[in-house]
Each structure stands twice: as C-alpha cells, then as structure tokens.
Coordinates of C-alpha atoms and ligand atoms in Angstrom, one line a residue:
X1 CA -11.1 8.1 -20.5
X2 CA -12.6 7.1 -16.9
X3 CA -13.5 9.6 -14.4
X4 CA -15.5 9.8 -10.6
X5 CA -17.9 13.2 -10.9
X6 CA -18.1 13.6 -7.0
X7 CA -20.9 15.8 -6.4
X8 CA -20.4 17.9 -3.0
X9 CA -20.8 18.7 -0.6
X10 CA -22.4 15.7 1.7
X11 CA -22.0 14.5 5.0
X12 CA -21.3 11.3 5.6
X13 CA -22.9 8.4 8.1
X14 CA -23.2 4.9 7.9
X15 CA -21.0 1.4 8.3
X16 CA -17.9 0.8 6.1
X17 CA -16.4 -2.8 5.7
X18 CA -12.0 -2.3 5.2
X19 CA -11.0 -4.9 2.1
X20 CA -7.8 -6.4 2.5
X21 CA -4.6 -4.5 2.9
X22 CA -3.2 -4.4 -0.6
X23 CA 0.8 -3.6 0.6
X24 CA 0.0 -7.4 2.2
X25 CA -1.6 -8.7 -0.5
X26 CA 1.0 -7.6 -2.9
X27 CA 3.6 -9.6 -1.3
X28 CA 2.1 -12.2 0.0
X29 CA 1.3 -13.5 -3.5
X30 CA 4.9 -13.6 -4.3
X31 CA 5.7 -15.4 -1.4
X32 CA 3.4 -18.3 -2.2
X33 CA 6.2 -18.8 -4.7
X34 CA 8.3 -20.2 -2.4
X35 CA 5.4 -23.3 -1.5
X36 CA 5.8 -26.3 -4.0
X37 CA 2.0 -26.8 -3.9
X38 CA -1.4 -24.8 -2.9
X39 CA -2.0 -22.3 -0.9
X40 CA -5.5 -20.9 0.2
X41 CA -6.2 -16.9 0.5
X42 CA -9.1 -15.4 2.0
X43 CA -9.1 -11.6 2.1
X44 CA -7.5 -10.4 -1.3
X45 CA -8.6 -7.0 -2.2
X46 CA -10.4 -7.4 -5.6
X47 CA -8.2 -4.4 -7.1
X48 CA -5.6 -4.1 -10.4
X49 CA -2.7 -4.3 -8.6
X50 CA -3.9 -7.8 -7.1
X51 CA -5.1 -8.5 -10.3
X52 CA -2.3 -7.9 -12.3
X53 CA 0.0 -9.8 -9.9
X54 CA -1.9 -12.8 -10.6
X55 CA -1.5 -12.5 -14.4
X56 CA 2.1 -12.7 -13.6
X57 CA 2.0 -16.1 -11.5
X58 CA 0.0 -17.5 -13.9
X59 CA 2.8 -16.0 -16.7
X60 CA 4.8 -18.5 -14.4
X61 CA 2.8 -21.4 -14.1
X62 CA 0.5 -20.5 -11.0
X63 CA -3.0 -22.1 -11.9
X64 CA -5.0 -19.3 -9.7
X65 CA -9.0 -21.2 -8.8
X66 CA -11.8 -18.6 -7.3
X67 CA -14.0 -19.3 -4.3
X68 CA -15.2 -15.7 -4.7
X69 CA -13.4 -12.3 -5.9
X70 CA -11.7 -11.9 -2.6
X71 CA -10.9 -15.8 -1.9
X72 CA -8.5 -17.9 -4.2
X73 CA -6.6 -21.5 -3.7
X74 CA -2.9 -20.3 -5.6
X75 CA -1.5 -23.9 -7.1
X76 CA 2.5 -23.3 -7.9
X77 CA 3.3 -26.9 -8.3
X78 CA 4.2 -26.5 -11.8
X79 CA 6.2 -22.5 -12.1
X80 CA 8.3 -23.4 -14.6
X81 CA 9.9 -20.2 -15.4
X82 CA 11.2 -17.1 -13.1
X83 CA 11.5 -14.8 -16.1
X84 CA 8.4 -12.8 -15.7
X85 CA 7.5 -10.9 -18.5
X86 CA 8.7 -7.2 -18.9
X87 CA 5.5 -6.2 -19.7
X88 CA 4.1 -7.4 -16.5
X89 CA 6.2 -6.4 -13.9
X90 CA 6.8 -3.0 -15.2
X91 CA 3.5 -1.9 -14.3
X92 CA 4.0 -1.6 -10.4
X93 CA 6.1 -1.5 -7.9
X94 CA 6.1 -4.5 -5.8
X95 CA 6.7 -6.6 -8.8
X96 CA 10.0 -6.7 -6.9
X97 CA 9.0 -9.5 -4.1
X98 CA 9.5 -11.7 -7.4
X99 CA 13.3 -11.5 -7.0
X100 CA 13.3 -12.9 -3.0
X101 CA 10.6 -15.0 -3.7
X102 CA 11.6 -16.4 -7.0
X103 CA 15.5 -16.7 -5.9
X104 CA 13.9 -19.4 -3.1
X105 CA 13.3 -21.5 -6.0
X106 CA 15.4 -21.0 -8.9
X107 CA 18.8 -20.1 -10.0
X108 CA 18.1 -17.1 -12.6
X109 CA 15.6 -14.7 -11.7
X110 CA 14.5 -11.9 -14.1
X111 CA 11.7 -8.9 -13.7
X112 CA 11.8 -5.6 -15.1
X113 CA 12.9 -2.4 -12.6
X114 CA 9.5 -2.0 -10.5
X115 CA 6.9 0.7 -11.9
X116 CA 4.6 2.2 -9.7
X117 CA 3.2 5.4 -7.9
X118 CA 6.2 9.2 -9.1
X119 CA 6.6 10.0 -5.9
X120 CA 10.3 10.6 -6.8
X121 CA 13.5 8.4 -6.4
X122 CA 12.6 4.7 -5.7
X123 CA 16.1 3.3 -5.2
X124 CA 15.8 -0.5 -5.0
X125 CA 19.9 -0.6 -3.3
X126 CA 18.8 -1.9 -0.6
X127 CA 16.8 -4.3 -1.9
X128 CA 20.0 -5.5 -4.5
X129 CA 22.5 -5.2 -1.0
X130 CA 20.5 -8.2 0.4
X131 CA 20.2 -10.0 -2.1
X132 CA 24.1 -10.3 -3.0
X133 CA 25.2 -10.4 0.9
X134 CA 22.9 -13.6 0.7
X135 CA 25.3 -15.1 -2.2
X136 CA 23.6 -14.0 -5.2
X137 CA 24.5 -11.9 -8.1
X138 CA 22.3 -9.0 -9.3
X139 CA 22.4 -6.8 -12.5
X140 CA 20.4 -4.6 -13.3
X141 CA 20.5 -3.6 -17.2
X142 CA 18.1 -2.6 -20.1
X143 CA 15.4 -1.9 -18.0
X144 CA 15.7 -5.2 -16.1
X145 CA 16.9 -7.1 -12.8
X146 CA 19.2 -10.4 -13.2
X147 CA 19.3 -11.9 -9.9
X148 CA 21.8 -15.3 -10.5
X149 CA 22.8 -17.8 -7.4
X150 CA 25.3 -20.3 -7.9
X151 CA 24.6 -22.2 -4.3
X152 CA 21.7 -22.1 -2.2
X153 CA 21.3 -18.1 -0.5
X154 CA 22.9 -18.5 3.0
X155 CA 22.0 -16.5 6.1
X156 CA 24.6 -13.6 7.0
X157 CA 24.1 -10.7 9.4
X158 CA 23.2 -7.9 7.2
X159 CA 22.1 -4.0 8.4
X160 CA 19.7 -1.9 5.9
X161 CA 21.2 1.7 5.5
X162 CA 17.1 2.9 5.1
X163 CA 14.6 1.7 7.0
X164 CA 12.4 0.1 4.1
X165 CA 9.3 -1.7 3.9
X166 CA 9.7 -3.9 0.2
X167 CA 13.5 -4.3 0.9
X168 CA 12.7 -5.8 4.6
X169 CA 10.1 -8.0 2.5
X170 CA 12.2 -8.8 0.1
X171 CA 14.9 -9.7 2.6
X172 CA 12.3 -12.1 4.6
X173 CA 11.1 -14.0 1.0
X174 CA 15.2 -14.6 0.4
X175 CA 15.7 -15.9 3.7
X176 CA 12.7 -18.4 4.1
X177 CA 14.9 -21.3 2.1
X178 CA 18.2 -20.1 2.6
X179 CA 20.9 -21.8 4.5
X180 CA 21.9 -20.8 8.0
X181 CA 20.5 -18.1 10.2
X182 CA 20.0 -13.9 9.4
X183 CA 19.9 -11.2 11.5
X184 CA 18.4 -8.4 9.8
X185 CA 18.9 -5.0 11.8
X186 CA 17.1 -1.9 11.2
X187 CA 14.1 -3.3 9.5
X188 CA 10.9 -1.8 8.5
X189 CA 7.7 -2.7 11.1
X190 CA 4.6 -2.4 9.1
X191 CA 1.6 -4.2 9.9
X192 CA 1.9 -5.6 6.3
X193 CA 5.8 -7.0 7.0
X194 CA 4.5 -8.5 9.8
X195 CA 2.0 -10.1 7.8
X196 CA 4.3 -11.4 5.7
X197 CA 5.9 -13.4 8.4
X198 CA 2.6 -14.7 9.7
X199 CA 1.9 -16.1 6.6
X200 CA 4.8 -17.9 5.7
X201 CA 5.2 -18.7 9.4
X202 CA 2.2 -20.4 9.3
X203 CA 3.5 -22.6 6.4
X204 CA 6.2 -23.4 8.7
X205 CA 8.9 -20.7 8.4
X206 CA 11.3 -19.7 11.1
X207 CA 10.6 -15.9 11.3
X208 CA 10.9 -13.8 14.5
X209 CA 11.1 -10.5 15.6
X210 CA 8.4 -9.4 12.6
X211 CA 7.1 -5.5 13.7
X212 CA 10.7 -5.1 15.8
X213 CA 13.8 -3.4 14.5
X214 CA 15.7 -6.7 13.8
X215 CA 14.4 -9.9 12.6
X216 CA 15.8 -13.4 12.9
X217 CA 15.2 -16.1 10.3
X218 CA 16.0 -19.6 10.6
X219 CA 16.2 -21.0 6.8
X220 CA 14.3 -24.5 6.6
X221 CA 14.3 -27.0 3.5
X222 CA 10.6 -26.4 2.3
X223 CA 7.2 -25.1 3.4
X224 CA 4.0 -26.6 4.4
X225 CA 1.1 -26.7 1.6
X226 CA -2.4 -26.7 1.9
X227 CA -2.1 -24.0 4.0
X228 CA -4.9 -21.5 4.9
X229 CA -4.5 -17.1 5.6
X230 CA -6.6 -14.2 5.7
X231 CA -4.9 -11.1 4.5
X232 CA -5.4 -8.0 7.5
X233 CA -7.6 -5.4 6.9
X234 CA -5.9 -2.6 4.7
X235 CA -4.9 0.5 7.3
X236 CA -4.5 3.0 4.9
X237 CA -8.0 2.1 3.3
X238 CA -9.5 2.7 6.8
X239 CA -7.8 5.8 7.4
X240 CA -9.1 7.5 4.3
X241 CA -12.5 6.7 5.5
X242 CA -11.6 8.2 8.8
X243 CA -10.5 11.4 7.5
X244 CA -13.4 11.4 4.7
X245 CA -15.8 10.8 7.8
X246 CA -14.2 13.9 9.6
X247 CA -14.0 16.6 7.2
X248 CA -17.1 15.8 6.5
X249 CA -18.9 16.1 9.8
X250 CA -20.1 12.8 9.1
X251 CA -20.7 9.6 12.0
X252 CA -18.8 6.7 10.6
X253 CA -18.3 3.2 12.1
X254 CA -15.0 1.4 10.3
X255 CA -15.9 -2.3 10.1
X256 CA -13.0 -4.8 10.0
X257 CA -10.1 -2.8 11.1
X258 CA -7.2 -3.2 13.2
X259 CA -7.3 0.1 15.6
X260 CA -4.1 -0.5 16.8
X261 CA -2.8 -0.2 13.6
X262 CA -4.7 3.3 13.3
X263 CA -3.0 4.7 16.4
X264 CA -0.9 7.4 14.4
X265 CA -4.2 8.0 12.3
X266 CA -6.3 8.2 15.5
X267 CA -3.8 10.2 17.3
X268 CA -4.0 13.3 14.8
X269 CA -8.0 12.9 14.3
X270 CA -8.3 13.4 18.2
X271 CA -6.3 16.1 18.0
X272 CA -8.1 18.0 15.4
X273 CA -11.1 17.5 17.6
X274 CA -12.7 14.4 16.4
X275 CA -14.5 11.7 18.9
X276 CA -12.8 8.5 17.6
X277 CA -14.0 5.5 19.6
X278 CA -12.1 1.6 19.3
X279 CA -14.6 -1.6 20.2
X280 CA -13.1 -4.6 19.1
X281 CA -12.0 -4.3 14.7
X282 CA -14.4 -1.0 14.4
X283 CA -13.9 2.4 15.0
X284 CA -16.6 5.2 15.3
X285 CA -15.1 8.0 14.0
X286 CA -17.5 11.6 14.1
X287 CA -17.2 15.1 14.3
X288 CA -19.3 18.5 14.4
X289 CA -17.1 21.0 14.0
X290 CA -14.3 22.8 11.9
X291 CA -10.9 20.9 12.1
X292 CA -8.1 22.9 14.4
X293 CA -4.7 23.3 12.4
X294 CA -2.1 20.1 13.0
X295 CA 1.0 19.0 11.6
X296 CA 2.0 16.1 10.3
X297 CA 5.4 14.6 10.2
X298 CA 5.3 11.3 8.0
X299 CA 7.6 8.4 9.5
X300 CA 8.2 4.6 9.2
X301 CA 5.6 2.7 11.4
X302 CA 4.7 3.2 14.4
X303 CA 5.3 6.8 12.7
X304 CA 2.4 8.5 10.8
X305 CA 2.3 6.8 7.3
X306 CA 3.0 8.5 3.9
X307 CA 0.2 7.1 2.0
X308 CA -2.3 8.9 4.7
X309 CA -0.4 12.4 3.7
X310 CA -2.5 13.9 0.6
X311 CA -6.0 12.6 3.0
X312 CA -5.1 14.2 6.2
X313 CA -4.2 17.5 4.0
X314 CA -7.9 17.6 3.3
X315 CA -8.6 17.9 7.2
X316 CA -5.8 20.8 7.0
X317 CA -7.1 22.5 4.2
X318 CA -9.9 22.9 6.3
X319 CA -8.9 23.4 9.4
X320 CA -9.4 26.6 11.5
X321 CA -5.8 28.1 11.8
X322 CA -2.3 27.1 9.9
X323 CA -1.3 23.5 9.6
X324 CA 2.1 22.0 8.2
X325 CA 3.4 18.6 6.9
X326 CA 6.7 17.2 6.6
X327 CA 7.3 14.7 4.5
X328 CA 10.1 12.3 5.2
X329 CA 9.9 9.4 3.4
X330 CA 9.6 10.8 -0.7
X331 CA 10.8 13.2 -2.2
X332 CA 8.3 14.5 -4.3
X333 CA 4.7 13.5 -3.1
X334 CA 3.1 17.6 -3.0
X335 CA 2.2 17.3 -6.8
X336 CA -1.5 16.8 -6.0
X337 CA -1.3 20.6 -3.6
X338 CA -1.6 22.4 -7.5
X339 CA -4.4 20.4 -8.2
X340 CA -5.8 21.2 -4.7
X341 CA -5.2 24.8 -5.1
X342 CA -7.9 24.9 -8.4
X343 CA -10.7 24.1 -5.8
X344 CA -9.3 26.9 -3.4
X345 CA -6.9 25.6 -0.7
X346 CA -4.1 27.5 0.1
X347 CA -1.0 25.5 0.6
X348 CA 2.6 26.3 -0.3
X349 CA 5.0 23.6 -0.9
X350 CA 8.5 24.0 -0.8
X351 CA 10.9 20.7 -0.6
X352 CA 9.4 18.4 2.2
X353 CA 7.0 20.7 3.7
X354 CA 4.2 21.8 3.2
X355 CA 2.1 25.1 4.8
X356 CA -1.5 24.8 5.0
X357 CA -3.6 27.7 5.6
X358 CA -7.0 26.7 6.4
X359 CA -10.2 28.7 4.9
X360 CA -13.7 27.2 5.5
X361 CA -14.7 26.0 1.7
X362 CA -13.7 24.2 -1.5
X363 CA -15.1 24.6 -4.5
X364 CA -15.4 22.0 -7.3
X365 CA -12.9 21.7 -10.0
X366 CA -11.5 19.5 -12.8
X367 CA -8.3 17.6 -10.8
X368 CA -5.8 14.7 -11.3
X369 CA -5.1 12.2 -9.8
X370 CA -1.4 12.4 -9.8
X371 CA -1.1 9.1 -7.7
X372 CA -2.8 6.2 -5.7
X373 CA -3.3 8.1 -2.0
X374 CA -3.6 12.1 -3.8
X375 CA -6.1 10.6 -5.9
X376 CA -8.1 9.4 -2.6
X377 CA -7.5 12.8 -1.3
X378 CA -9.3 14.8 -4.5
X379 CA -12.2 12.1 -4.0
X380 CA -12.1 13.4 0.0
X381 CA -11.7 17.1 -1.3
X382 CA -14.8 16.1 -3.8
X383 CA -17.3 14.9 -1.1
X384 CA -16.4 18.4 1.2
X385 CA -17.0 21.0 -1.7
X386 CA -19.4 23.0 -3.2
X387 CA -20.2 21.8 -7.0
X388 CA -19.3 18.7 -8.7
X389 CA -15.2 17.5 -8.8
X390 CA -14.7 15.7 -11.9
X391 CA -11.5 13.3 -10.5
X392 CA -9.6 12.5 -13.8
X393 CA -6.3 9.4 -13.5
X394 CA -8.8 7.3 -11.6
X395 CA -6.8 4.4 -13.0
X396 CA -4.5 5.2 -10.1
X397 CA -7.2 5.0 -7.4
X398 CA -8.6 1.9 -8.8
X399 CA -5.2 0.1 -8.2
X400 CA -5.5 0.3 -4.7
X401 CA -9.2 0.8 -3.6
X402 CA -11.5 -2.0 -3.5
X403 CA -15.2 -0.3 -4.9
X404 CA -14.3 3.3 -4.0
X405 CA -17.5 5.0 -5.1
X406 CA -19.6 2.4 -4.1
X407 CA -18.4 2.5 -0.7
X408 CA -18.4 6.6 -0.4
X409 CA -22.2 6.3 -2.1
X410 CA -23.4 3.8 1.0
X411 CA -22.3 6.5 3.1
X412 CA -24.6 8.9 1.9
X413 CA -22.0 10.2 -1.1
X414 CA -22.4 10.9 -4.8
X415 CA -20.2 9.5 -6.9
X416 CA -20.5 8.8 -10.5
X417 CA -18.4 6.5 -12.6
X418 CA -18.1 7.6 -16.1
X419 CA -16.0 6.2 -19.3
X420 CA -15.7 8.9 -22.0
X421 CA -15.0 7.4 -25.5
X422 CA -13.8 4.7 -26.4
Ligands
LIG501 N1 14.8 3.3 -0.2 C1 16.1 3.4 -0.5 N2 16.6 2.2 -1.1 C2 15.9 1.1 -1.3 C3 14.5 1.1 -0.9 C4 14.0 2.2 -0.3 O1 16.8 4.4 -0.4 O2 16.4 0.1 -1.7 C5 14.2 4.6 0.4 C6 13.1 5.1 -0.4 O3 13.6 6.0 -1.4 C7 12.2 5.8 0.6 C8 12.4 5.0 1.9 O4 13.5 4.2 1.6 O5 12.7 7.1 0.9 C9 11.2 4.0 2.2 O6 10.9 3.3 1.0 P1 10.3 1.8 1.1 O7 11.2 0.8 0.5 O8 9.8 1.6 2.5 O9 9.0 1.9 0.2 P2 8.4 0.8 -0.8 O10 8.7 -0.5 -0.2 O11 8.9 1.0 -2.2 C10 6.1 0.7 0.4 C11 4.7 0.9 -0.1 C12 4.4 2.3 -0.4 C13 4.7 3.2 0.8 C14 6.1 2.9 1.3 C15 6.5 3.6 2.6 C16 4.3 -1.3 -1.1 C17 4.0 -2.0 -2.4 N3 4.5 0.0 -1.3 O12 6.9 1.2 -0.7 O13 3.0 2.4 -0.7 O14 4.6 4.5 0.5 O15 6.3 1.5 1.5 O16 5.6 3.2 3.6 O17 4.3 -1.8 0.0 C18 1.0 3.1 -1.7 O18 0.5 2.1 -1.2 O19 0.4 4.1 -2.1 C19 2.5 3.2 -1.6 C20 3.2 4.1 -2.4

C-alpha cells in the first residue's frame, strides 16, 4: 500500500514550475489518432493517466519514441485496430476521446464505458447524441461502447442539452474528417477544449469558435504530419499550489502558468485577502493572515472549476467566519468533508452545499483520498496541521499530479513517500 506522511505544519516559499495540463493531454493523445503519420508532443505531464493512455495507442499500433519523460514523437501510421482493450480503457475516464477520434478513421470503434474519478453520475448521452446525429450508430452493452458508421460522419447542426467538456471534445475529434460543416451550440469553453482545437488546427483542421459557446468545423480530407505542440500548463495544478501557498502563509511564485486561465482561482484568493500578483506565465501568490469566510459556486469555465472545490475548502476550513460552496457540476464530490472532519474541520454537507465553519487549526489524521482533486486537498490540509497526515488512495493523486511531494518538499514541505508491503 502507498501512502504521503505529510508532516505539518510548514509554511511555504519558493518557485514552482506547472507540468502540462493533463485534461489536454488526455485528449490530445487521442486526437493524434486521426493523423496518418507522426506527431511531436512537448509538454506531456509524466503522470498514470498519460501513461496509461499511451499503453492503449500502442494496444493500437502507435509506436510512442521518448525525447525525455515529458516529450514524445506519437507514430500512428500503422493503428491497425480500434478495439481497445477492455482492460485498458476502463481504468479512466477520458478513454472516451477514442470513440470521436477512432470513428475519424475506422468503421467499428469499441472501448469499454469510461472509469474514472465517483464523483457520482457520469452520463456519456451527450457524448452518444453526437456521435449518431453525425451518422453513426452507438451501443452501449456488457460493459462496452460500439460506435459503427456505414458512410463517412457528416456535419449537421447539433445543440448539447449540458454544457460538457469531453462531449464538446469528443464532438470536435468526430468532426475533424467528417463531411460538411457543424455548428455545435452550447459547448463547453475550457482552456483544455481550446487546446484541443489548436492542436489539431495546427495540423490543418478547420476549427473555430474554440473557448465560445458555439463552434464551427469545417471537415477536410486528412491532416498534416510532422507536426509540432506544446500541451498548456495544467490550471488546476497551479491553482492547488495557489491555495497550498495561501493557507499556508507561504510566498509562492507559479512558474509556467496561464493567469488568465486562473482568473476565477485569483478572484476568490483576493478576496480572502491574499496579494496575488500576474507578470507574464507567473503568479506571486502570498499571504499573512487568516483567510476571511467565501463562497464558492462551481460553474463551467469562465465559472470557478470543480476540480479546485476540495482545495479552496482548505482556505475555508480556515477561514475567519462561515464559508459555503455549491456545487453544480457533480452530484456527489463532499465525500472527502468526513475525512476532513477526522483532523477537525467543521463542515456540513447536505446535497450540493456545503457549510464551512472556520476554526483556526487542524490536527493530523489518517485520511483517504477519495479522488484525484480531494486527495490534493488532504495533501493541502497535511502541510497546514499540527502532527503528521498519513494521506492513504494516493494512487488517485498520482494520476493527475506530476511529482507532488517533490514539488511541495522544494517549497519548504515534508512529504514522505512510503510503500507498505508488498
Ligand atoms: N454530462 C451529462 N451527459 C454527458 C456528459 C456530461 O449529463 O454526456 C453532465 C455531467 O454529469 C456533469 C456535467 O455534464 O454534470 C459536466 O460534465 P463534463 O462532461 O464536462 O465532464 P467530463 O468531461 O466527464 C471533465 C474533466 C473532469 C472535470 C469536468 C468538469 C477530463 C478528462 N475530465 O470531465 O476532471 O471535473 O470536465 O470540468 O477532462 C479531474 O480532472 O479531476 C476531473 C474530474
């Protein structure tokens, strides 16, 4: 069994470098599907998820060739097979890019129904809606997706009922090759959709309107290889070093980040009293004092993002007054507020919302990681309290988190990696 002991409390000061954004890097991989040839990645977070994605295009055919951990030329000349293995494409959730991307290419597309983070319901409808209005014909039995086209996919209007990040993705990876024009309306406007459409715009796609409500795609016969992209710096990585860095009283400067993509991050830091100050892709985030109460409504971007929830609960845990969140995007993401309360906050979650008293110290406990982001936030609650934290389910955190404990330790933290047994 793994585990991080986090020995508290510290304050923490120094220069963090953001990896890549893994929500990118998860579907840009897929989307090098749709190039007959090699593509060249620079700035791949060196994390599970990334890592098990490329076991699956090399279950396909990918040949995958290293220039360094975070820097990779993907050959698909020679996929000969869009049956990924169940085994796979079970573990995680964005396994589901393989049906757009894979449906580009070939007639029969199978993956198993996407794993991932319990944060309640994952409905892939929307994903399956966009799919069939583009011609094809989706099943979804024993545990698996069947995605079958008879023609090539050919662009139609189409609206999503949610506004959804991996079924706006999924709809862009269908559309690259497909016949005709779409007009997708209500879309999701992530930094990492948009990212998506860089890339394969920069392989010669026809994608506009990425990071607006509707996007308009242009279907063209094939892509450009040899083709050369940097992934963007992950923003939910560099938020949970801002919020470490605050309720910790620390002086942090957040190397290689996009601060306008922290704005809703930023916005709820200043308002709990922290200095936060943008120059160029860092921000210098510090603070001296006890937080002041905020609440926190999670939203689609530009909205505050769900994965920052279980952090920014740390800062109201702490704060000096009451503090609330609403949740709007999953159904169940409190789980981690039990494992919270063991160290001595006082939160009560009912539904969406959460109510946040704020007392002045946590104490170190055995906790769980239930998930990726509430296992950042017991590392967060770790570094702020008195005693040692042993943070069990780190297998979550490592999917996502690029040398976690290595990073907090060159900020003056003390985090120990240990494997128990065997
Ligand atoms: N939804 C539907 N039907 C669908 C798809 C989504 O009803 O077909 C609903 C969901 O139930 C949810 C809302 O729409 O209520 C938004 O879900 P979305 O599709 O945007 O989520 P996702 O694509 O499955 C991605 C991230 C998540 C992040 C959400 C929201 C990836 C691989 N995952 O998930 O990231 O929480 O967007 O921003 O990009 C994480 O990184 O820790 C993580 C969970």
């Amino acid at each position: 069994m793994e585990k991080f002991v986090v020995h508290g409390p510290c304050r923490l000061h120094g220069t963090v470098n953001i990896s890549g954004a893994k929500n990118a890097a998860v579907a840009i991989l897929p989307a090098t599907l749709l190039v007959n040839g090699k593509c060249h990645l620079e700035n791949v977070p060196d994390i599970s998820d990334i890592r098990a994605y490329l076991e699956i295009l090399k279950s396909l055919g990918s040949k995958i060739t290293y220039i360094s951990k975070n820097e990779m030329i993907i050959d698909n000349t020679n996929i000969g097979s869009a049956i990924a293995s169940y085994d796979l494409t079970s573990k995680f959730r964005a396994s589901y890019y393989l049906l757009g991307s894979l449906l580009g290419r070939f007639d029969n597309v199978q993956i198993s129904l996407p794993g991932g983070c319990n944060l309640g319901a994952r409905p892939i409808d929307q994903h399956i809606k966009v799919l069939e209005k583009l011609g094809a014909e989706v099943k979804v039995m024993h545990g698996n997706v069947y995605a079958k086209r008879a023609n090539k996919l050919k662009g139609v209007p189409i609206f999503l009922d949610v506004v959804s990040v991996g079924a706006t993705i999924n709809a862009i990876l269908a559309c690259t090759l497909a016949d005709g024009i779409t007009i997708i309306e209500n879309v999701a406007k992530e930094p990492h959709v948009v990212d998506v459409a860089n890339f394969l715009n920069s392989m010669g796609a026809k994608i506009k309107g990425a990071g607006t409500d509707v996007l308009k795609i242009t279907g063209v016969e094939s892509l450009k290889q040899n083709s050369s992209y940097m992934v963007i710096p992950d923003q939910i990585e560099a938020g949970t070093f801002m919020v470490a860095a605050v309720v910790t009283r620390g002086d942090v400067i957040i190397n290689n980040c996009i601060p306008k993509h922290m704005e809703p991050i930023t916005a709820k830091l200043i308002e709990a009293g922290a200095t936060v100050v943008e120059d160029g892709s860092t921000i210098h985030v510090s603070m001296d004092k006890r937080p002041l109460p905020i609440t926190v409504k999670t939203m689609p971007y530009p909205g505050f993002p769900t994965d920052m929830q279980p952090q920014m609960c740390i800062l109201q845990v702490l704060a000096s007054g009451s503090s609330m969140i609403v949740e709007n995007i999953w159904e169940s993401r409190f789980q981690y507020t039990d494992e919270l309360s063991k160290m001595g906050a006082n939160i009560s979650a009912h539904g969406n919302t959460a109510v946040i008293n704020g007392i002045d110290k946590l104490y170190g406990s055995p906790v769980t990681s239930h998930d990726l982001r509430a296992g950042a936030a017991m590392i967060i609650a770790g570094l702020v309290a008195e005693g040692y934290t042993d943070v069990y389910s780190i297998e979550h955190i490592l999917r996502g988190y690029e040398n976690i404990a290595d990073k907090f330790n060159n900020l003056g933290a003390n985090i120990q990696y240990i494997k128990e047994g065997n």
